[in-house]
Amino acid sequence: MESASIPSLALPVGVTLDRYIMHKQSSFPFATGELSQLLRDIALAGKIIHREVNRAGLIDLTGGMGSQNVQGESQQKLDVIANIRFKRALKNGGEACAIISEEEEDIIYTGNQNGKYIVAIDPLDGSSNIDVNVSIGTIFSIYRRVTPVGTLPTMVDCLQSGRKQVAAGYILYGSSTMLVYSTGCGVNGFTYDNSLGEFILSHPDITSPKDGSIYSCNDGNWELYDESVKAYLTDCRRKQYTARYIGSLVGDFHRNLLKGGIYLYPPTVKSPQGKLRLLYEGFPLAFLAEQAGCIATDGTQPVLDIDPHSLHQRTPLYIGAPVMVQALSRMFQVSRSKFQVGFATSNLEPGGLAETWNRRAAPLKPET
Ligand code: AFP
């Protein structure tokens, strides 16, 4: 029998991701294990990216490719590598019939027409931070296909409501590598143990604080923000909240999830629909946020209620602690009622309503 002092000499390692996934699967009597396998495929690719990210500076993996992705953003070598790694893992796994990736314009057919699932993925988000050793991440979202198994998946499978996600998560390559995911029954976080090569449950049942004092946005865009966003941010400054912004959505979201805060990426005149992508940034993070007790809105409606109409659709994103997001939403409401028109992001386009409001709101010039 172990004496009372022995366990402290050999502390238990904890629950591995694999065991956790299997355990969760056993609580669904009709589960086939395919979603579990899909999550394990993603975790495996994540381990490989972890390895590449960690030695990037040593084996010439930093820097740009000299090419652009479908968004017109310059591709980093690791963007391309991560895309290949995830595609390969998902194709070889066999559970996914199609992939939507930030790096590719069209639906990627895996060749597994019997696969039940669709995966939307940003293989490496925040990649402009790679060269300077700042946190980056992978974001993923999983849907069950709606067209019959055995046929070629279509746009109908790929453009489903965010509420139809069966799982979503991210891998954060930061001071440690973490995988955080939800299948709709809470959010759990696993930290990668390099020596074991395993993700270990470190953050069970993540619940985010209801309120917070961190706000995260690109202050350099201030002049391009709508008046209600400026009013909210001014209030954050007045309250002496803490400004924190990495420029890696996963890192910014993760910090605020754990500590309590709000992340804002509003539409600007430059990006009238917002900069972030709905399918592989907005939807998965909104799914996790709601699961952890947070709110995600585009300024008019919950992000998960947005109707997707294209693979690389963009969205404004305000996400985080409910008290903070509600305070911001009140500012939007005031602004809407002031102008007595519905607020839509298309209104920010040149010639759109916002431009008209601004013209109307400008101080009247003397007649003569
Ligand atoms: P990259 O992957 O091209 O670096 O884009 C990352 C991102 O979409 C998101 O992760 C950041 O929050 C956001 O862009 C930062 O963008 P700004 O530089 O416009 O603040």
mmCIF file of C-alpha atoms and ligand atoms in Angstrom:
data_model
loop_
_atom_site.group_PDB
_atom_site.id
_atom_site.type_symbol
_atom_site.label_atom_id
_atom_site.label_comp_id
_atom_site.label_asym_id
_atom_site.label_seq_id
_atom_site.Cartn_x
_atom_site.Cartn_y
_atom_site.Cartn_z
ATOM 1 C CA MET A 1 0.000 0.000 0.000
ATOM 2 C CA GLU A 2 1.295 3.554 -0.839
ATOM 3 C CA SER A 3 2.156 5.593 2.244
ATOM 4 C CA ALA A 4 0.616 9.094 2.429
ATOM 5 C CA SER A 5 3.922 10.806 1.506
ATOM 6 C CA ILE A 6 4.588 8.682 -1.606
ATOM 7 C CA PRO A 7 2.083 10.323 -4.027
ATOM 8 C CA SER A 8 3.802 13.703 -3.704
ATOM 9 C CA LEU A 9 6.985 12.056 -5.001
ATOM 10 C CA ALA A 10 5.250 10.901 -8.134
ATOM 11 C CA LEU A 11 2.431 13.305 -8.851
ATOM 12 C CA PRO A 12 -0.134 11.970 -11.316
ATOM 13 C CA VAL A 13 0.429 13.284 -14.840
ATOM 14 C CA GLY A 14 -3.275 13.950 -15.325
ATOM 15 C CA VAL A 15 -5.800 13.114 -18.018
ATOM 16 C CA THR A 16 -4.562 12.982 -21.600
ATOM 17 C CA LEU A 17 -6.599 14.471 -24.414
ATOM 18 C CA ASP A 18 -7.074 11.018 -25.960
ATOM 19 C CA ARG A 19 -8.455 9.560 -22.767
ATOM 20 C CA TYR A 20 -10.665 12.587 -22.247
ATOM 21 C CA ILE A 21 -12.095 12.350 -25.766
ATOM 22 C CA MET A 22 -12.756 8.617 -25.342
ATOM 23 C CA HIS A 23 -14.387 9.221 -21.983
ATOM 24 C CA LYS A 24 -16.687 11.902 -23.439
ATOM 25 C CA GLN A 25 -17.552 9.661 -26.370
ATOM 26 C CA SER A 26 -18.688 6.900 -24.019
ATOM 27 C CA SER A 27 -21.385 9.187 -22.621
ATOM 28 C CA PHE A 28 -23.052 9.244 -26.066
ATOM 29 C CA PRO A 29 -24.386 5.720 -26.571
ATOM 30 C CA PHE A 30 -24.711 6.015 -30.368
ATOM 31 C CA ALA A 31 -21.402 7.759 -30.959
ATOM 32 C CA THR A 32 -19.392 6.096 -33.708
ATOM 33 C CA GLY A 33 -16.045 7.518 -32.653
ATOM 34 C CA GLU A 34 -15.612 9.488 -35.885
ATOM 35 C CA LEU A 35 -15.774 12.919 -34.262
ATOM 36 C CA SER A 36 -13.371 11.688 -31.581
ATOM 37 C CA GLN A 37 -10.965 10.560 -34.288
ATOM 38 C CA LEU A 38 -11.329 13.877 -36.090
ATOM 39 C CA LEU A 39 -10.412 15.764 -32.914
ATOM 40 C CA ARG A 40 -7.410 13.501 -32.469
ATOM 41 C CA ASP A 41 -6.331 14.187 -36.081
ATOM 42 C CA ILE A 42 -6.471 17.923 -35.394
ATOM 43 C CA ALA A 43 -4.508 17.476 -32.168
ATOM 44 C CA LEU A 44 -1.857 15.471 -34.006
ATOM 45 C CA ALA A 45 -1.429 18.146 -36.671
ATOM 46 C CA GLY A 46 -1.284 20.688 -33.817
ATOM 47 C CA LYS A 47 1.623 18.786 -32.259
ATOM 48 C CA ILE A 48 3.466 18.888 -35.553
ATOM 49 C CA ILE A 49 2.866 22.633 -35.937
ATOM 50 C CA HIS A 50 4.057 23.067 -32.348
ATOM 51 C CA ARG A 51 7.295 21.355 -33.349
ATOM 52 C CA GLU A 52 7.736 23.454 -36.495
ATOM 53 C CA VAL A 53 6.913 26.715 -34.701
ATOM 54 C CA ASN A 54 9.423 25.931 -31.984
ATOM 55 C CA ARG A 55 12.296 25.323 -34.344
ATOM 56 C CA ALA A 56 11.241 27.783 -37.044
ATOM 57 C CA GLY A 57 14.171 30.108 -36.395
ATOM 58 C CA LEU A 58 16.641 27.227 -36.653
ATOM 59 C CA ILE A 59 15.564 25.655 -39.909
ATOM 60 C CA ASP A 60 14.700 28.704 -41.974
ATOM 61 C CA LEU A 61 10.932 28.502 -41.508
ATOM 62 C CA THR A 62 10.443 32.135 -40.588
ATOM 63 C CA GLY A 63 9.668 34.844 -43.099
ATOM 64 C CA GLY A 64 7.338 35.223 -46.026
ATOM 65 C CA MET A 65 6.705 33.017 -49.043
ATOM 66 C CA GLY A 66 6.496 36.015 -51.364
ATOM 67 C CA SER A 67 2.927 34.951 -52.184
ATOM 68 C CA GLN A 68 -0.543 36.044 -51.077
ATOM 69 C CA ASN A 69 -3.510 34.038 -49.826
ATOM 70 C CA VAL A 70 -7.097 34.461 -51.023
ATOM 71 C CA GLN A 71 -7.535 37.373 -48.627
ATOM 72 C CA GLY A 72 -4.696 39.218 -50.355
ATOM 73 C CA GLU A 73 -2.528 38.849 -47.242
ATOM 74 C CA SER A 74 1.110 37.888 -47.590
ATOM 75 C CA GLN A 75 1.679 34.235 -46.755
ATOM 76 C CA GLN A 76 4.335 33.221 -44.276
ATOM 77 C CA LYS A 77 6.215 29.958 -44.772
ATOM 78 C CA LEU A 78 4.548 28.565 -41.668
ATOM 79 C CA ASP A 79 1.078 29.524 -42.995
ATOM 80 C CA VAL A 80 1.726 27.285 -45.965
ATOM 81 C CA ILE A 81 3.248 24.497 -43.875
ATOM 82 C CA ALA A 82 0.388 24.548 -41.355
ATOM 83 C CA ASN A 83 -2.141 24.386 -44.172
ATOM 84 C CA ILE A 84 -0.409 21.340 -45.656
ATOM 85 C CA ARG A 85 -0.144 19.636 -42.242
ATOM 86 C CA PHE A 86 -3.809 20.070 -41.384
ATOM 87 C CA LYS A 87 -4.990 19.056 -44.836
ATOM 88 C CA ARG A 88 -2.842 15.950 -44.713
ATOM 89 C CA ALA A 89 -4.026 14.996 -41.215
ATOM 90 C CA LEU A 90 -7.669 15.473 -42.171
ATOM 91 C CA LYS A 91 -7.350 13.680 -45.507
ATOM 92 C CA ASN A 92 -5.544 10.729 -43.949
ATOM 93 C CA GLY A 93 -7.952 10.564 -41.019
ATOM 94 C CA GLY A 94 -10.925 9.965 -43.306
ATOM 95 C CA GLU A 95 -13.664 11.561 -41.176
ATOM 96 C CA ALA A 96 -13.770 14.909 -42.976
ATOM 97 C CA CYS A 97 -15.195 15.062 -46.505
ATOM 98 C CA ALA A 98 -14.333 18.739 -47.051
ATOM 99 C CA ILE A 99 -12.143 21.457 -45.611
ATOM 100 C CA ILE A 100 -12.442 25.221 -45.794
ATOM 101 C CA SER A 101 -9.106 26.880 -45.157
ATOM 102 C CA GLU A 102 -8.105 30.495 -44.827
ATOM 103 C CA GLU A 103 -5.273 29.718 -47.215
ATOM 104 C CA GLU A 104 -7.376 28.394 -50.111
ATOM 105 C CA GLU A 105 -10.134 29.971 -52.122
ATOM 106 C CA ASP A 106 -12.358 26.993 -52.802
ATOM 107 C CA ILE A 107 -13.697 24.009 -50.929
ATOM 108 C CA ILE A 108 -10.923 21.442 -50.444
ATOM 109 C CA TYR A 109 -12.286 17.972 -51.170
ATOM 110 C CA THR A 110 -10.515 15.367 -49.083
ATOM 111 C CA GLY A 111 -11.493 12.465 -51.321
ATOM 112 C CA ASN A 112 -13.298 10.873 -48.358
ATOM 113 C CA GLN A 113 -16.867 11.146 -49.560
ATOM 114 C CA ASN A 114 -17.958 8.810 -46.804
ATOM 115 C CA GLY A 115 -16.661 11.273 -44.229
ATOM 116 C CA LYS A 116 -19.468 12.842 -42.214
ATOM 117 C CA TYR A 117 -17.759 16.065 -41.269
ATOM 118 C CA ILE A 118 -16.777 19.446 -42.680
ATOM 119 C CA VAL A 119 -13.859 21.310 -41.086
ATOM 120 C CA ALA A 120 -13.294 25.063 -41.389
ATOM 121 C CA ILE A 121 -9.820 26.041 -40.315
ATOM 122 C CA ASP A 122 -7.448 28.946 -40.004
ATOM 123 C CA PRO A 123 -4.282 26.834 -39.915
ATOM 124 C CA LEU A 124 -2.050 29.563 -38.506
ATOM 125 C CA ASP A 125 -3.626 32.752 -37.269
ATOM 126 C CA GLY A 126 -1.548 35.788 -36.372
ATOM 127 C CA SER A 127 1.263 34.588 -38.563
ATOM 128 C CA SER A 128 2.763 38.068 -38.837
ATOM 129 C CA ASN A 129 3.872 37.405 -35.243
ATOM 130 C CA ILE A 130 5.939 34.312 -36.134
ATOM 131 C CA ASP A 131 9.202 36.081 -36.827
ATOM 132 C CA VAL A 132 9.159 37.868 -33.482
ATOM 133 C CA ASN A 133 8.338 34.881 -31.284
ATOM 134 C CA VAL A 134 4.899 36.085 -30.283
ATOM 135 C CA SER A 135 1.922 33.750 -29.723
ATOM 136 C CA ILE A 136 0.088 32.420 -32.765
ATOM 137 C CA GLY A 137 -2.723 29.903 -33.103
ATOM 138 C CA THR A 138 -4.882 27.525 -35.096
ATOM 139 C CA ILE A 139 -8.668 27.917 -35.066
ATOM 140 C CA PHE A 140 -11.065 25.155 -36.145
ATOM 141 C CA SER A 141 -14.746 24.548 -36.502
ATOM 142 C CA ILE A 142 -16.520 21.247 -37.231
ATOM 143 C CA TYR A 143 -19.930 20.620 -38.841
ATOM 144 C CA ARG A 144 -21.811 17.483 -39.689
ATOM 145 C CA ARG A 145 -22.511 17.429 -43.428
ATOM 146 C CA VAL A 146 -26.129 17.798 -44.523
ATOM 147 C CA THR A 147 -25.863 16.212 -47.970
ATOM 148 C CA PRO A 148 -25.941 12.394 -48.134
ATOM 149 C CA VAL A 149 -22.786 10.552 -47.110
ATOM 150 C CA GLY A 150 -21.107 9.090 -50.191
ATOM 151 C CA THR A 151 -21.770 12.137 -52.394
ATOM 152 C CA LEU A 152 -19.546 15.104 -53.146
ATOM 153 C CA PRO A 153 -20.000 17.732 -50.409
ATOM 154 C CA THR A 154 -21.447 21.055 -51.560
ATOM 155 C CA MET A 155 -21.660 24.706 -50.474
ATOM 156 C CA VAL A 156 -24.765 23.777 -48.476
ATOM 157 C CA ASP A 157 -22.543 21.655 -46.233
ATOM 158 C CA CYS A 158 -19.958 24.397 -45.894
ATOM 159 C CA LEU A 159 -22.232 27.384 -45.315
ATOM 160 C CA GLN A 160 -24.142 26.186 -42.270
ATOM 161 C CA SER A 161 -25.246 28.337 -39.369
ATOM 162 C CA GLY A 162 -22.701 28.792 -36.575
ATOM 163 C CA ARG A 163 -25.287 27.193 -34.288
ATOM 164 C CA LYS A 164 -24.853 23.934 -36.216
ATOM 165 C CA GLN A 165 -21.218 23.532 -35.168
ATOM 166 C CA VAL A 166 -20.694 20.180 -33.468
ATOM 167 C CA ALA A 167 -17.290 21.205 -32.141
ATOM 168 C CA ALA A 168 -14.905 24.120 -32.268
ATOM 169 C CA GLY A 169 -11.602 25.000 -30.741
ATOM 170 C CA TYR A 170 -8.165 26.475 -31.072
ATOM 171 C CA ILE A 171 -4.555 25.579 -30.494
ATOM 172 C CA LEU A 172 -2.475 28.351 -28.992
ATOM 173 C CA TYR A 173 1.256 28.201 -29.618
ATOM 174 C CA GLY A 174 2.309 30.492 -26.789
ATOM 175 C CA SER A 175 4.509 30.316 -23.725
ATOM 176 C CA SER A 176 3.103 26.801 -23.698
ATOM 177 C CA THR A 177 1.015 25.133 -26.374
ATOM 178 C CA MET A 178 -2.625 24.619 -25.473
ATOM 179 C CA LEU A 179 -5.589 23.012 -27.175
ATOM 180 C CA VAL A 180 -8.942 24.394 -26.081
ATOM 181 C CA TYR A 181 -12.141 22.903 -27.486
ATOM 182 C CA SER A 182 -15.819 22.368 -26.949
ATOM 183 C CA THR A 183 -18.320 19.898 -28.324
ATOM 184 C CA GLY A 184 -21.168 21.927 -26.895
ATOM 185 C CA CYS A 185 -20.863 20.645 -23.325
ATOM 186 C CA GLY A 186 -18.527 23.234 -21.825
ATOM 187 C CA VAL A 187 -14.999 24.263 -22.732
ATOM 188 C CA ASN A 188 -11.884 22.371 -21.740
ATOM 189 C CA GLY A 189 -8.225 23.264 -22.120
ATOM 190 C CA PHE A 190 -5.258 20.914 -22.499
ATOM 191 C CA THR A 191 -1.615 21.913 -22.145
ATOM 192 C CA TYR A 192 0.977 20.164 -24.274
ATOM 193 C CA ASP A 193 3.604 18.248 -22.349
ATOM 194 C CA ASN A 194 6.579 18.249 -24.671
ATOM 195 C CA SER A 195 8.381 15.424 -22.932
ATOM 196 C CA LEU A 196 5.383 13.084 -23.147
ATOM 197 C CA GLY A 197 4.106 14.305 -26.492
ATOM 198 C CA GLU A 198 0.633 14.542 -24.997
ATOM 199 C CA PHE A 199 -1.973 17.220 -24.376
ATOM 200 C CA ILE A 200 -2.915 17.008 -20.689
ATOM 201 C CA LEU A 201 -6.153 18.376 -19.226
ATOM 202 C CA SER A 202 -5.063 21.528 -17.402
ATOM 203 C CA HIS A 203 -8.104 23.811 -17.620
ATOM 204 C CA PRO A 204 -11.250 21.740 -17.028
ATOM 205 C CA ASP A 205 -14.631 23.344 -17.612
ATOM 206 C CA ILE A 206 -13.461 26.873 -18.397
ATOM 207 C CA THR A 207 -15.941 29.500 -17.272
ATOM 208 C CA SER A 208 -15.051 33.060 -18.131
ATOM 209 C CA PRO A 209 -15.541 35.924 -15.645
ATOM 210 C CA LYS A 210 -18.844 37.765 -16.173
ATOM 211 C CA ASP A 211 -17.083 41.117 -16.148
ATOM 212 C CA GLY A 212 -13.527 42.227 -16.740
ATOM 213 C CA SER A 213 -11.197 45.153 -17.129
ATOM 214 C CA ILE A 214 -9.178 44.252 -20.228
ATOM 215 C CA TYR A 215 -10.013 45.650 -23.649
ATOM 216 C CA SER A 216 -8.292 44.482 -26.804
ATOM 217 C CA CYS A 217 -8.385 46.274 -30.114
ATOM 218 C CA ASN A 218 -6.032 47.795 -32.648
ATOM 219 C CA ASP A 219 -5.756 51.336 -31.354
ATOM 220 C CA GLY A 220 -4.072 52.378 -34.579
ATOM 221 C CA ASN A 221 -7.475 52.062 -36.263
ATOM 222 C CA TRP A 222 -9.100 54.522 -33.829
ATOM 223 C CA GLU A 223 -9.831 57.173 -36.434
ATOM 224 C CA LEU A 224 -11.622 54.589 -38.567
ATOM 225 C CA TYR A 225 -13.977 53.408 -35.813
ATOM 226 C CA ASP A 226 -17.664 54.148 -35.551
ATOM 227 C CA GLU A 227 -18.657 56.740 -32.890
ATOM 228 C CA SER A 228 -20.254 54.137 -30.591
ATOM 229 C CA VAL A 229 -17.052 52.059 -30.533
ATOM 230 C CA LYS A 230 -15.051 55.192 -29.795
ATOM 231 C CA ALA A 231 -17.477 56.083 -26.987
ATOM 232 C CA TYR A 232 -17.122 52.608 -25.482
ATOM 233 C CA LEU A 233 -13.329 52.684 -25.684
ATOM 234 C CA THR A 234 -13.278 56.167 -24.176
ATOM 235 C CA ASP A 235 -15.278 54.764 -21.277
ATOM 236 C CA CYS A 236 -12.744 51.916 -20.889
ATOM 237 C CA ARG A 237 -9.963 54.515 -20.714
ATOM 238 C CA ARG A 238 -11.948 56.622 -18.225
ATOM 239 C CA LYS A 239 -12.315 53.552 -16.024
ATOM 240 C CA GLN A 240 -8.576 52.946 -16.383
ATOM 241 C CA TYR A 241 -9.087 49.480 -17.793
ATOM 242 C CA THR A 242 -6.060 47.641 -19.123
ATOM 243 C CA ALA A 243 -5.399 47.712 -22.875
ATOM 244 C CA ARG A 244 -3.910 44.450 -24.184
ATOM 245 C CA TYR A 245 -3.576 43.587 -27.874
ATOM 246 C CA ILE A 246 -1.252 41.001 -29.381
ATOM 247 C CA GLY A 247 -2.599 41.000 -32.931
ATOM 248 C CA SER A 248 -3.084 37.220 -32.720
ATOM 249 C CA LEU A 249 -6.772 36.601 -32.310
ATOM 250 C CA VAL A 250 -6.254 33.279 -30.537
ATOM 251 C CA GLY A 251 -3.873 34.789 -27.988
ATOM 252 C CA ASP A 252 -6.058 37.831 -27.396
ATOM 253 C CA PHE A 253 -9.193 35.701 -27.093
ATOM 254 C CA HIS A 254 -7.552 33.162 -24.787
ATOM 255 C CA ARG A 255 -6.259 35.807 -22.385
ATOM 256 C CA ASN A 256 -9.627 37.516 -22.166
ATOM 257 C CA LEU A 257 -11.439 34.181 -21.805
ATOM 258 C CA LEU A 258 -9.404 33.314 -18.740
ATOM 259 C CA LYS A 259 -9.032 36.760 -17.200
ATOM 260 C CA GLY A 260 -12.192 38.571 -18.288
ATOM 261 C CA GLY A 261 -12.136 41.129 -21.054
ATOM 262 C CA ILE A 262 -13.498 42.217 -24.399
ATOM 263 C CA TYR A 263 -11.962 41.845 -27.872
ATOM 264 C CA LEU A 264 -13.113 44.261 -30.558
ATOM 265 C CA TYR A 265 -12.498 44.151 -34.285
ATOM 266 C CA PRO A 266 -14.966 46.701 -35.626
ATOM 267 C CA PRO A 267 -15.644 47.476 -39.260
ATOM 268 C CA THR A 268 -13.551 50.331 -40.537
ATOM 269 C CA VAL A 269 -13.751 52.383 -43.665
ATOM 270 C CA LYS A 270 -10.833 50.256 -44.919
ATOM 271 C CA SER A 271 -12.572 46.944 -44.003
ATOM 272 C CA PRO A 272 -16.275 47.813 -44.061
ATOM 273 C CA GLN A 273 -17.331 44.259 -43.189
ATOM 274 C CA GLY A 274 -14.666 43.883 -40.507
ATOM 275 C CA LYS A 275 -11.388 42.080 -41.027
ATOM 276 C CA LEU A 276 -11.992 38.743 -39.357
ATOM 277 C CA ARG A 277 -13.391 35.758 -41.169
ATOM 278 C CA LEU A 278 -16.749 34.346 -40.120
ATOM 279 C CA LEU A 279 -16.337 30.638 -40.801
ATOM 280 C CA TYR A 280 -12.949 29.976 -39.245
ATOM 281 C CA GLU A 281 -12.552 32.872 -36.794
ATOM 282 C CA GLY A 282 -15.923 34.350 -35.803
ATOM 283 C CA PHE A 283 -18.049 31.184 -35.613
ATOM 284 C CA PRO A 284 -15.638 28.922 -33.695
ATOM 285 C CA LEU A 285 -14.653 31.594 -31.184
ATOM 286 C CA ALA A 286 -18.288 32.628 -30.713
ATOM 287 C CA PHE A 287 -19.189 28.975 -30.082
ATOM 288 C CA LEU A 288 -16.466 28.682 -27.440
ATOM 289 C CA ALA A 289 -17.384 32.054 -25.972
ATOM 290 C CA GLU A 290 -21.035 31.118 -25.498
ATOM 291 C CA GLN A 291 -20.013 27.786 -24.008
ATOM 292 C CA ALA A 292 -17.808 29.596 -21.484
ATOM 293 C CA GLY A 293 -20.496 32.144 -20.528
ATOM 294 C CA CYS A 294 -19.339 34.989 -22.797
ATOM 295 C CA ILE A 295 -21.103 36.881 -25.588
ATOM 296 C CA ALA A 296 -20.094 37.378 -29.215
ATOM 297 C CA THR A 297 -21.863 39.918 -31.409
ATOM 298 C CA ASP A 298 -21.267 41.635 -34.728
ATOM 299 C CA GLY A 299 -22.910 44.768 -33.343
ATOM 300 C CA THR A 300 -26.407 43.869 -34.472
ATOM 301 C CA GLN A 301 -26.866 40.191 -33.662
ATOM 302 C CA PRO A 302 -25.128 37.244 -32.011
ATOM 303 C CA VAL A 303 -22.300 36.110 -34.263
ATOM 304 C CA LEU A 304 -23.702 32.563 -34.245
ATOM 305 C CA ASP A 305 -26.923 33.865 -35.833
ATOM 306 C CA ILE A 306 -25.205 35.430 -38.855
ATOM 307 C CA ASP A 307 -26.246 33.841 -42.110
ATOM 308 C CA PRO A 308 -23.118 32.703 -43.933
ATOM 309 C CA HIS A 309 -23.166 33.238 -47.683
ATOM 310 C CA SER A 310 -19.550 32.838 -48.736
ATOM 311 C CA LEU A 311 -16.541 30.814 -47.603
ATOM 312 C CA HIS A 312 -14.313 33.757 -46.729
ATOM 313 C CA GLN A 313 -17.015 36.123 -45.497
ATOM 314 C CA ARG A 314 -15.842 38.715 -43.016
ATOM 315 C CA THR A 315 -17.530 39.907 -39.873
ATOM 316 C CA PRO A 316 -17.119 42.584 -37.239
ATOM 317 C CA LEU A 317 -16.412 40.893 -33.910
ATOM 318 C CA TYR A 318 -17.057 42.027 -30.344
ATOM 319 C CA ILE A 319 -16.480 39.113 -28.023
ATOM 320 C CA GLY A 320 -15.871 38.562 -24.356
ATOM 321 C CA ALA A 321 -17.223 39.105 -20.858
ATOM 322 C CA PRO A 322 -21.010 39.521 -20.970
ATOM 323 C CA VAL A 323 -21.128 42.699 -18.869
ATOM 324 C CA MET A 324 -18.594 44.375 -21.160
ATOM 325 C CA VAL A 325 -20.171 43.257 -24.447
ATOM 326 C CA GLN A 326 -23.607 44.313 -23.190
ATOM 327 C CA ALA A 327 -22.270 47.765 -22.280
ATOM 328 C CA LEU A 328 -20.916 48.113 -25.814
ATOM 329 C CA SER A 329 -24.189 46.847 -27.302
ATOM 330 C CA ARG A 330 -26.059 49.560 -25.384
ATOM 331 C CA MET A 331 -23.853 52.138 -27.108
ATOM 332 C CA PHE A 332 -24.780 50.619 -30.474
ATOM 333 C CA GLN A 333 -28.453 50.795 -29.525
ATOM 334 C CA VAL A 334 -28.173 54.450 -28.520
ATOM 335 C CA SER A 335 -26.430 55.179 -31.790
ATOM 336 C CA ARG A 336 -29.108 53.293 -33.746
ATOM 337 C CA SER A 337 -32.001 55.044 -32.056
ATOM 338 C CA LYS A 338 -30.284 58.407 -32.507
ATOM 339 C CA PHE A 339 -30.168 57.934 -36.225
ATOM 340 C CA GLN A 340 -33.440 55.976 -36.322
ATOM 341 C CA VAL A 341 -32.109 53.531 -38.868
ATOM 342 C CA GLY A 342 -30.971 49.917 -38.644
ATOM 343 C CA PHE A 343 -27.235 49.517 -38.264
ATOM 344 C CA ALA A 344 -25.681 47.241 -40.813
ATOM 345 C CA THR A 345 -22.026 46.950 -41.551
ATOM 346 C CA SER A 346 -22.700 47.540 -45.226
ATOM 347 C CA ASN A 347 -23.682 50.996 -44.047
ATOM 348 C CA LEU A 348 -20.039 51.734 -43.525
ATOM 349 C CA GLU A 349 -19.166 51.328 -47.161
ATOM 350 C CA PRO A 350 -18.316 54.496 -49.048
ATOM 351 C CA GLY A 351 -21.607 56.124 -49.881
ATOM 352 C CA GLY A 352 -23.362 53.927 -47.280
ATOM 353 C CA LEU A 353 -25.582 55.175 -44.501
ATOM 354 C CA ALA A 354 -22.730 55.804 -42.065
ATOM 355 C CA GLU A 355 -21.234 58.228 -44.490
ATOM 356 C CA THR A 356 -24.634 59.881 -44.802
ATOM 357 C CA TRP A 357 -24.994 60.047 -40.995
ATOM 358 C CA ASN A 358 -21.580 61.598 -40.695
ATOM 359 C CA ARG A 359 -22.508 64.179 -43.224
ATOM 360 C CA ARG A 360 -25.766 64.837 -41.404
ATOM 361 C CA ALA A 361 -24.071 64.898 -38.027
ATOM 362 C CA ALA A 362 -21.431 67.379 -39.149
ATOM 363 C CA PRO A 363 -21.947 70.856 -37.672
ATOM 364 C CA LEU A 364 -24.070 73.003 -39.936
ATOM 365 C CA LYS A 365 -22.129 75.523 -41.899
ATOM 366 C CA PRO A 366 -23.464 79.070 -41.931
ATOM 367 C CA GLU A 367 -25.656 79.687 -44.969
ATOM 368 C CA THR A 368 -23.560 82.507 -46.190
HETATM 369 P P1 AFP B 1 -2.566 37.246 -39.819
HETATM 370 O O1 AFP B 1 -2.744 35.768 -39.664
HETATM 371 O O2 AFP B 1 -2.464 37.682 -41.243
HETATM 372 O O3 AFP B 1 -1.459 37.797 -38.964
HETATM 373 O O4 AFP B 1 -3.936 37.942 -39.325
HETATM 374 C C1 AFP B 1 -4.314 37.792 -38.013
HETATM 375 C C2 AFP B 1 -5.641 38.447 -37.714
HETATM 376 O O5 AFP B 1 -6.599 38.038 -38.630
HETATM 377 C C3 AFP B 1 -6.054 38.155 -36.268
HETATM 378 O O6 AFP B 1 -5.409 37.102 -35.691
HETATM 379 C C4 AFP B 1 -5.667 39.385 -35.502
HETATM 380 O O7 AFP B 1 -6.427 39.588 -34.370
HETATM 381 C C5 AFP B 1 -5.780 40.456 -36.504
HETATM 382 O O8 AFP B 1 -5.546 39.857 -37.786
HETATM 383 C C6 AFP B 1 -4.815 41.551 -36.256
HETATM 384 O O9 AFP B 1 -4.933 42.468 -37.268
HETATM 385 P P2 AFP B 1 -4.539 43.983 -37.188
HETATM 386 O O10 AFP B 1 -3.086 44.046 -37.478
HETATM 387 O O11 AFP B 1 -5.388 44.606 -38.240
HETATM 388 O O12 AFP B 1 -4.885 44.489 -35.814
#
